[in-house]
Short mmCIF file of C-alpha atoms in Angstrom, two decimals:
data_model
loop_
_atom_site.label_atom_id
_atom_site.label_comp_id
_atom_site.label_asym_id
_atom_site.label_seq_id
_atom_site.Cartn_x
_atom_site.Cartn_y
_atom_site.Cartn_z
CA MET A 284 160.89 -61.74 150.62
CA ILE A 285 159.77 -59.33 147.89
CA ARG A 286 156.51 -60.28 146.17
CA PRO A 287 155.44 -57.24 144.13
CA LEU A 288 152.08 -56.60 142.48
CA LEU A 289 152.47 -54.04 139.71
CA VAL A 290 149.51 -52.12 138.30
CA THR A 291 150.58 -50.46 135.03
CA ALA A 292 150.15 -50.52 131.27
CA ASP A 293 153.80 -49.50 130.82
CA ASP A 294 155.81 -52.51 129.59
CA GLY A 295 159.12 -50.73 130.18
CA LEU A 296 158.26 -50.09 133.82
CA ALA A 297 157.18 -53.71 134.20
CA THR A 298 160.53 -54.90 132.84
CA ARG A 299 162.52 -52.68 135.23
CA VAL A 300 160.44 -53.78 138.23
CA SER A 301 161.03 -57.41 137.32
CA GLN A 302 164.79 -56.80 137.13
CA ALA A 303 164.76 -54.89 140.42
CA ALA A 304 162.89 -57.74 142.11
CA GLY A 305 165.91 -59.95 141.48
CA GLY A 306 164.10 -62.83 139.85
CA ALA A 307 161.07 -62.74 142.12
CA THR A 308 157.76 -63.32 140.38
CA VAL A 309 156.05 -60.01 139.65
CA ALA A 310 152.28 -60.20 139.42
CA ARG A 311 150.92 -57.58 137.04
CA LEU A 312 147.60 -55.99 136.28
CA ASP A 313 147.88 -54.45 132.82
CA LEU A 314 145.45 -51.59 133.36
CA ARG A 315 145.38 -48.23 131.63
CA SER A 316 143.48 -46.72 134.57
CA LEU A 317 143.59 -47.57 138.23
CA PRO A 318 140.57 -49.22 139.87
CA ARG A 319 138.51 -46.96 142.14
CA THR A 320 138.56 -49.41 145.06
CA ALA A 321 141.15 -51.85 146.33
CA GLN A 322 138.94 -54.92 146.04
CA ASP A 323 140.37 -56.05 142.67
CA LEU A 324 143.91 -55.55 143.95
CA LEU A 325 143.20 -57.49 147.13
CA ALA A 326 141.76 -60.36 145.09
CA VAL A 327 145.00 -60.62 143.09
CA ARG A 328 146.99 -60.36 146.31
CA ALA A 329 145.10 -63.32 147.75
CA THR A 330 146.00 -65.38 144.66
CA GLU A 331 149.60 -64.24 144.20
CA GLY A 332 150.60 -63.59 147.83
CA ALA A 333 151.85 -60.11 146.97
CA ASN A 334 153.21 -58.00 149.84
CA VAL A 335 154.24 -54.82 147.98
CA PHE A 336 151.89 -52.90 145.68
CA ILE A 337 153.35 -50.68 142.95
CA LEU A 338 150.71 -48.35 141.56
CA ASP A 339 151.38 -46.42 138.36
CA GLY A 340 149.49 -43.22 139.08
CA THR A 341 150.64 -41.41 135.95
CA GLY A 342 147.74 -39.27 134.84
CA ASP A 343 145.64 -39.99 137.92
CA ASP A 344 147.67 -39.36 141.05
CA ALA A 345 144.53 -38.84 143.13
CA ALA A 346 143.33 -42.38 142.39
CA ALA A 347 146.74 -43.81 143.26
CA LEU A 348 146.81 -42.01 146.61
CA ALA A 349 143.24 -43.05 147.41
CA LEU A 350 144.13 -46.70 146.76
CA ALA A 351 147.33 -46.32 148.76
CA ARG A 352 145.40 -45.00 151.76
CA GLU A 353 142.99 -47.93 151.61
CA LEU A 354 145.78 -50.49 151.30
CA ASP A 355 147.78 -48.84 154.09
CA THR A 356 144.90 -49.33 156.55
CA ARG A 357 145.18 -53.07 155.80
CA GLY A 358 148.86 -53.19 156.72
CA LEU A 359 150.18 -53.41 153.14
CA ALA A 360 153.16 -51.57 151.65
CA VAL A 361 152.53 -49.29 148.67
CA ILE A 362 154.88 -47.62 146.19
CA VAL A 363 153.44 -44.99 143.84
CA VAL A 364 154.89 -44.14 140.42
CA SER A 365 154.14 -40.67 139.08
CA ASP A 366 155.30 -38.01 136.67
CA SER A 367 154.84 -35.54 139.55
CA ALA A 368 156.62 -37.43 142.32
CA ALA A 369 158.33 -34.36 143.78
CA GLU A 370 155.06 -32.44 144.14
CA LEU A 371 153.25 -35.40 145.74
CA ALA A 372 155.61 -36.00 148.67
CA LEU A 373 153.48 -34.61 151.50
CA GLN A 374 150.20 -36.02 150.14
CA ALA A 375 151.82 -39.43 149.69
CA LEU A 376 153.20 -39.40 153.22
CA ARG A 377 149.74 -38.68 154.60
CA ALA A 378 148.30 -41.52 152.50
CA GLY A 379 150.76 -44.03 153.99
CA VAL A 380 152.83 -44.46 150.82
CA GLU A 381 156.18 -46.10 151.51
CA ASP A 382 157.98 -44.51 148.56
CA LEU A 383 157.48 -42.38 145.46
CA LEU A 384 159.18 -43.15 142.16
CA ASP A 385 159.47 -41.11 138.98
CA ARG A 386 158.05 -42.87 135.94
CA GLY A 387 161.55 -43.25 134.52
CA ALA A 388 163.10 -44.64 137.74
CA SER A 389 166.12 -46.87 137.18
CA VAL A 390 166.40 -50.50 138.27
CA PRO A 391 168.62 -49.64 141.28
CA GLU A 392 166.17 -46.93 142.38
CA ILE A 393 163.27 -49.37 142.16
CA ARG A 394 165.26 -51.98 144.07
CA VAL A 395 165.92 -49.54 146.94
CA ALA A 396 162.21 -48.70 147.09
CA LEU A 397 161.26 -52.39 147.17
CA ASP A 398 163.76 -53.13 149.94
CA ARG A 399 162.49 -50.20 151.98
CA ALA A 400 158.89 -51.34 151.57
CA VAL A 401 159.67 -54.87 152.72
CA GLN A 402 161.57 -53.53 155.72
CA SER A 403 158.58 -51.43 156.71
CA LEU A 404 156.41 -54.55 156.84
CA ALA A 405 158.85 -56.09 159.32
CA ALA A 406 159.01 -53.07 161.62
CA PRO A 407 157.46 -53.70 165.07
CA GLY A 408 154.05 -52.21 165.51
CA MET A 409 153.87 -51.04 161.86
CA GLN A 410 151.46 -53.71 160.67
CA ALA A 411 149.38 -53.48 163.81
CA GLN A 412 149.17 -49.72 163.36
CA ALA A 413 148.32 -49.79 159.70
CA ALA A 414 146.11 -52.88 159.67
CA ARG A 415 143.29 -51.18 161.52
CA ASN A 416 142.05 -47.89 162.78
CA PHE A 417 142.25 -47.89 166.55
CA GLU A 418 138.72 -47.97 167.94
CA GLY A 419 138.03 -46.47 171.31
CA ARG A 420 140.16 -44.20 173.46
CA GLY A 421 143.82 -44.81 174.01
CA THR A 422 145.49 -44.41 177.39
CA VAL A 423 147.25 -41.11 178.11
CA VAL A 424 150.24 -41.68 180.41
CA SER A 425 151.79 -38.50 181.82
CA VAL A 426 155.26 -38.60 183.36
CA VAL A 427 155.77 -35.72 185.81
CA SER A 428 158.23 -34.50 188.42
CA PRO A 429 158.33 -31.54 190.83
CA LYS A 430 161.80 -30.47 189.72
CA GLY A 431 164.38 -31.14 187.05
CA GLY A 432 167.34 -33.47 187.28
CA VAL A 433 165.44 -36.50 188.59
CA GLY A 434 165.69 -38.58 185.40
CA LYS A 435 162.12 -37.98 184.26
CA THR A 436 162.91 -38.03 180.54
CA THR A 437 164.95 -41.21 180.96
CA VAL A 438 162.00 -42.85 182.67
CA ALA A 439 159.53 -41.54 180.05
CA SER A 440 161.61 -42.65 177.06
CA ASN A 441 162.19 -46.12 178.49
CA LEU A 442 158.53 -46.49 179.40
CA ALA A 443 157.51 -45.46 175.88
CA VAL A 444 160.00 -47.84 174.23
CA GLY A 445 158.83 -50.64 176.51
CA LEU A 446 155.15 -50.04 175.75
CA ALA A 447 155.79 -49.82 172.00
CA GLY A 448 157.62 -53.15 172.16
CA ARG A 449 154.73 -55.06 173.69
CA GLU A 450 152.85 -57.28 171.25
CA GLY A 451 149.83 -55.49 169.81
CA ASN A 452 150.64 -52.13 171.36
CA THR A 453 151.02 -48.90 169.45
CA ALA A 454 152.56 -45.95 171.24
CA VAL A 455 153.53 -42.34 170.69
CA LEU A 456 155.78 -40.23 172.92
CA VAL A 457 155.09 -36.49 173.13
CA ASP A 458 157.81 -34.16 174.43
CA LEU A 459 155.80 -31.55 176.31
CA ASP A 460 158.79 -29.85 177.89
CA ILE A 461 158.23 -27.33 175.14
CA HIS A 462 161.22 -25.07 175.78
CA PHE A 463 163.93 -27.46 176.94
CA GLY A 464 162.72 -30.96 176.09
CA ASP A 465 165.35 -33.47 175.04
CA VAL A 466 163.37 -36.57 174.14
CA ALA A 467 164.92 -36.55 170.65
CA THR A 468 168.39 -36.56 172.22
CA ALA A 469 167.43 -39.35 174.63
CA LEU A 470 166.40 -41.46 171.63
CA ASN A 471 169.21 -40.29 169.31
CA LEU A 472 166.48 -39.35 166.88
CA SER A 473 166.72 -37.23 163.76
CA HIS A 474 163.44 -35.54 162.94
CA GLU A 475 161.87 -33.15 160.48
CA PHE A 476 158.90 -31.98 162.53
CA ALA A 477 158.61 -30.88 166.16
CA LEU A 478 155.76 -30.03 168.54
CA PRO A 479 155.01 -26.52 167.15
CA ASP A 480 154.75 -27.97 163.62
CA VAL A 481 152.15 -30.48 164.80
CA THR A 482 150.05 -28.08 166.85
CA THR A 483 149.94 -25.35 164.20
CA GLY A 484 149.47 -27.66 161.21
CA PRO A 485 146.49 -29.73 160.04
CA GLY A 486 147.65 -32.62 162.24
CA ALA A 487 146.40 -30.76 165.32
CA ARG A 488 142.82 -31.67 164.44
CA ASP A 489 143.08 -34.35 161.76
CA SER A 490 143.80 -37.92 162.86
CA ILE A 491 145.01 -38.80 159.37
CA ALA A 492 147.17 -35.73 158.81
CA VAL A 493 148.83 -36.04 162.23
CA LYS A 494 150.64 -39.21 161.14
CA SER A 495 152.56 -37.24 158.53
CA TYR A 496 154.15 -35.18 161.32
CA LEU A 497 155.31 -38.10 163.47
CA THR A 498 158.83 -39.48 163.52
CA GLN A 499 159.28 -43.20 164.04
CA HIS A 500 162.04 -44.54 166.25
CA GLU A 501 163.73 -47.78 165.27
CA THR A 502 161.85 -49.62 168.04
CA GLY A 503 158.51 -48.83 166.41
CA LEU A 504 157.71 -45.98 168.81
CA TYR A 505 156.32 -42.79 167.28
CA VAL A 506 157.65 -39.50 168.62
CA ILE A 507 156.75 -35.81 168.64
CA PRO A 508 159.94 -34.01 169.74
CA GLY A 509 159.90 -30.74 171.65
CA SER A 510 160.49 -27.36 170.06
CA GLU A 511 163.81 -26.49 168.47
CA SER A 512 163.61 -22.90 169.75
CA PRO A 513 161.93 -21.06 172.65
CA ALA A 514 160.32 -18.60 170.22
CA ALA A 515 158.57 -21.38 168.30
CA ALA A 516 157.54 -23.03 171.58
CA ASP A 517 155.75 -19.88 172.70
CA ALA A 518 153.21 -20.43 169.94
CA VAL A 519 152.02 -23.68 171.54
CA THR A 520 149.07 -23.11 173.88
CA ALA A 521 147.47 -25.31 176.51
CA ALA A 522 144.41 -25.65 174.28
CA ASP A 523 146.69 -26.89 171.49
CA VAL A 524 148.00 -29.58 173.83
CA THR A 525 144.51 -30.76 174.75
CA ARG A 526 143.45 -31.02 171.09
CA LEU A 527 146.60 -32.86 170.11
CA LEU A 528 146.33 -35.47 172.88
CA GLU A 529 142.70 -36.12 172.03
CA VAL A 530 143.64 -36.69 168.38
CA LEU A 531 146.52 -38.99 169.30
CA ARG A 532 144.51 -41.11 171.74
CA ASP A 533 142.16 -41.99 168.87
CA GLN A 534 145.14 -43.45 166.96
CA PHE A 535 147.32 -45.12 169.58
CA GLU A 536 146.82 -47.47 172.50
CA PHE A 537 149.30 -45.44 174.55
CA VAL A 538 150.10 -41.73 174.42
CA ILE A 539 153.09 -41.08 176.71
CA VAL A 540 153.66 -37.45 177.68
CA ASP A 541 157.00 -36.23 179.05
CA THR A 542 156.06 -32.98 180.79
CA ALA A 543 158.21 -30.10 181.96
CA PRO A 544 159.03 -30.08 185.70
CA GLY A 545 156.42 -28.40 187.88
CA PHE A 546 152.99 -27.14 186.89
CA SER A 547 153.09 -25.27 183.61
CA ASP A 548 149.82 -24.59 181.77
CA HIS A 549 150.82 -27.24 179.24
CA ALA A 550 151.45 -29.83 181.94
CA LEU A 551 148.08 -29.09 183.57
CA ALA A 552 146.37 -29.46 180.18
CA ALA A 553 147.95 -32.88 179.80
CA LEU A 554 147.04 -33.87 183.36
CA ASP A 555 143.43 -32.95 182.69
CA VAL A 556 143.18 -35.77 180.11
CA THR A 557 145.59 -38.18 181.83
CA ASP A 558 144.51 -41.75 182.58
CA VAL A 559 147.74 -42.99 184.16
CA LEU A 560 150.11 -40.78 186.14
CA VAL A 561 153.79 -41.61 186.63
CA MET A 562 155.47 -39.40 189.25
CA VAL A 563 159.27 -39.39 189.42
CA THR A 564 161.50 -38.19 192.22
CA SER A 565 165.10 -38.68 193.24
CA LEU A 566 166.43 -39.77 196.63
CA ASP A 567 167.13 -36.35 198.13
CA VAL A 568 165.29 -34.06 200.52
CA PRO A 569 164.35 -31.35 197.94
CA GLY A 570 163.05 -33.97 195.54
CA VAL A 571 160.98 -35.77 198.17
CA ARG A 572 159.52 -32.54 199.56
CA GLY A 573 158.70 -31.37 196.08
CA LEU A 574 156.90 -34.63 195.38
CA ARG A 575 154.87 -34.23 198.57
CA LYS A 576 153.75 -30.75 197.45
CA GLU A 577 153.01 -32.03 193.96
CA ILE A 578 150.79 -34.82 195.28
CA ASP A 579 148.92 -32.40 197.57
CA THR A 580 148.40 -29.89 194.76
CA LEU A 581 147.13 -32.50 192.29
CA ALA A 582 144.74 -33.86 194.91
CA GLU A 583 143.35 -30.37 195.54
CA LEU A 584 142.90 -29.82 191.81
CA GLY A 585 141.24 -33.20 191.36
CA LEU A 586 144.02 -34.31 189.00
CA PHE A 587 145.46 -37.15 191.07
CA PRO A 588 144.06 -40.23 189.29
CA SER A 589 143.55 -43.58 190.96
CA SER A 590 145.91 -45.15 188.41
CA ARG A 591 149.26 -43.71 189.42
CA HIS A 592 152.76 -45.03 189.92
CA ILE A 593 155.42 -43.42 192.09
CA VAL A 594 158.99 -43.93 190.85
CA LEU A 595 161.97 -43.37 193.15
CA ASN A 596 164.98 -42.83 190.92
CA PHE A 597 168.72 -42.86 191.68
CA PHE A 598 168.27 -45.00 194.79
CA GLU A 599 171.40 -45.71 196.81
CA SER A 600 171.33 -46.95 200.40
CA SER A 601 174.31 -44.76 201.38
CA ARG A 602 172.39 -41.50 200.87
CA GLY A 603 170.87 -41.46 204.34
CA LEU A 604 167.24 -41.91 203.21
CA SER A 605 165.33 -45.16 202.93
CA VAL A 606 162.28 -46.09 200.89
CA ALA A 607 160.29 -46.12 204.13
CA ASP A 608 161.44 -42.56 204.88
CA VAL A 609 160.22 -41.37 201.50
CA GLU A 610 156.88 -43.15 201.84
CA ALA A 611 156.34 -41.64 205.29
CA SER A 612 157.05 -38.19 203.92
CA ILE A 613 154.82 -38.31 200.82
CA GLY A 614 151.99 -40.32 202.41
CA VAL A 615 151.75 -42.93 199.62
CA GLY A 616 153.71 -46.03 198.71
CA ILE A 617 156.64 -46.21 196.31
CA ASP A 618 155.89 -48.50 193.38
CA VAL A 619 159.20 -48.69 191.50
CA VAL A 620 162.70 -48.15 192.88
CA ILE A 621 165.39 -47.59 190.25
CA PRO A 622 168.90 -47.94 191.67
CA VAL A 623 171.95 -45.92 190.72
CA ALA A 624 173.57 -47.85 187.87
CA LYS A 625 176.54 -47.28 185.60
CA ALA A 626 174.46 -48.40 182.63
CA VAL A 627 172.13 -45.40 182.92
CA PRO A 628 174.51 -42.50 182.07
CA LEU A 629 176.05 -44.62 179.30
CA SER A 630 172.58 -45.24 177.88
CA VAL A 631 171.71 -41.54 178.07
CA ASN A 632 174.95 -40.44 176.40
CA GLN A 633 174.50 -42.95 173.58
CA GLY A 634 170.83 -42.13 173.08
CA ILE A 635 169.89 -45.81 173.44
CA PRO A 636 167.26 -46.46 176.15
CA LEU A 637 168.01 -49.40 178.40
CA LEU A 638 164.84 -51.19 177.31
CA GLN A 639 165.86 -50.81 173.68
CA SER A 640 169.13 -52.64 174.27
CA GLY A 641 167.44 -55.35 176.34
CA GLY A 642 169.61 -54.81 179.42
CA ARG A 643 169.40 -57.16 182.41
CA ASP A 644 170.94 -54.84 184.98
CA PRO A 645 168.89 -53.85 188.08
CA ALA A 646 167.86 -50.48 186.60
CA SER A 647 166.54 -52.14 183.44
CA LYS A 648 164.58 -54.64 185.49
CA GLN A 649 162.89 -51.87 187.44
CA LEU A 650 162.06 -49.93 184.28
CA ARG A 651 160.58 -53.11 182.86
CA ALA A 652 158.55 -53.47 186.04
CA LEU A 653 157.12 -50.00 185.41
CA VAL A 654 156.09 -51.05 181.91
CA ASP A 655 154.40 -54.11 183.45
CA ARG A 656 152.42 -51.90 185.78
CA VAL A 657 151.18 -49.67 182.97
CA SER A 658 150.54 -52.51 180.51
CA PRO A 659 150.16 -56.17 181.53
CA ALA A 660 153.28 -58.20 180.93
CA GLY A 661 153.64 -59.54 177.41
CA PRO A 662 156.42 -60.57 175.02
CA GLU A 663 159.83 -58.99 175.36
CA PRO A 664 160.36 -55.73 173.45
CA LYS A 665 161.35 -56.18 169.82
CA ARG A 666 163.88 -54.17 167.88
CA GLY A 667 162.92 -52.19 164.84
CA LEU A 668 164.63 -51.92 161.51
CA PHE A 669 164.49 -48.26 160.63
CA GLY A 670 163.70 -44.80 161.89
CA ARG A 671 161.15 -43.28 159.55
CA ARG A 672 158.48 -44.75 157.31
CA PHE A 673 159.08 -42.38 154.47
CA ALA A 674 162.28 -41.04 153.02
#
């Protein structure tokens, strides 16, 4: 339900907002200048039950954005009205503004902005993310494999969706296969920014600015897609990766990293700050041997953490290898066995992870078991309402 609080001295704007709200009561503060802190606004909210703030920043855009940033950290939706809306887009996005409106915005335009703001409040993980600054260090979960073609990205994307869907969790998925990553395809995600944009922009070091470069999936998961071109990817260094992951772990409970196969410099940088390691292999001799070498190498480098989970993907009893055979070869136990399933290629082709659609097939159950291992079992994953916070 829309319950706007409008801060403006413009009677015409107040009339249009009231019409756009469709009869809903519009609380109004008739102020010629915006307050410098949000306390007055929060007091009115407590009385009126407002859930969407509309701030008329005409003449003082900086004050409007400062208030928006403060309200955003409390999990509240903010719309800013300005004579310079087009020029404020990036600053507003960084401040957590849901939408920007020109001072002369029509009733239909205001209605769309109000609907979008209310939807954002319902999105899973959005309020939890905005209501507080995450205190402490989040958990970096790296998903690795010795070779390609073992379903690593499928495992990583499902794990990330599953973690983001758990009550109270916030999660971001980073595509660190910088040249050939396809996380965005796996999630059927349209995006404006990719990994090189994040690592070369202010978001690489600024925990506030980084949010403006993230794309939100409809499940509530935040995503940093891989590079769109090999040339752009070459600009991303291992040091860039380390800085980025440290920034992200200050903002999210879980930072899931989908690495490139093998041991690139970028993968090693991620492993150096990894808390939980997920190793994926398929049920074939090259895959199992590669995993054995990968385990040995990580142990020698001191990068084989105690919190690790071995995933055997594409399991089928007719392939001549058993789980016991694999465990004997790699010297450690298998934690999750994902069977061959018709639902998996369909899910990949549609760009809808199995844990997004709530599947009950054997593969989905095993992927859910992996989520349980990384994060204690909680409520079932929820579905989101939209892809990006700001449009």
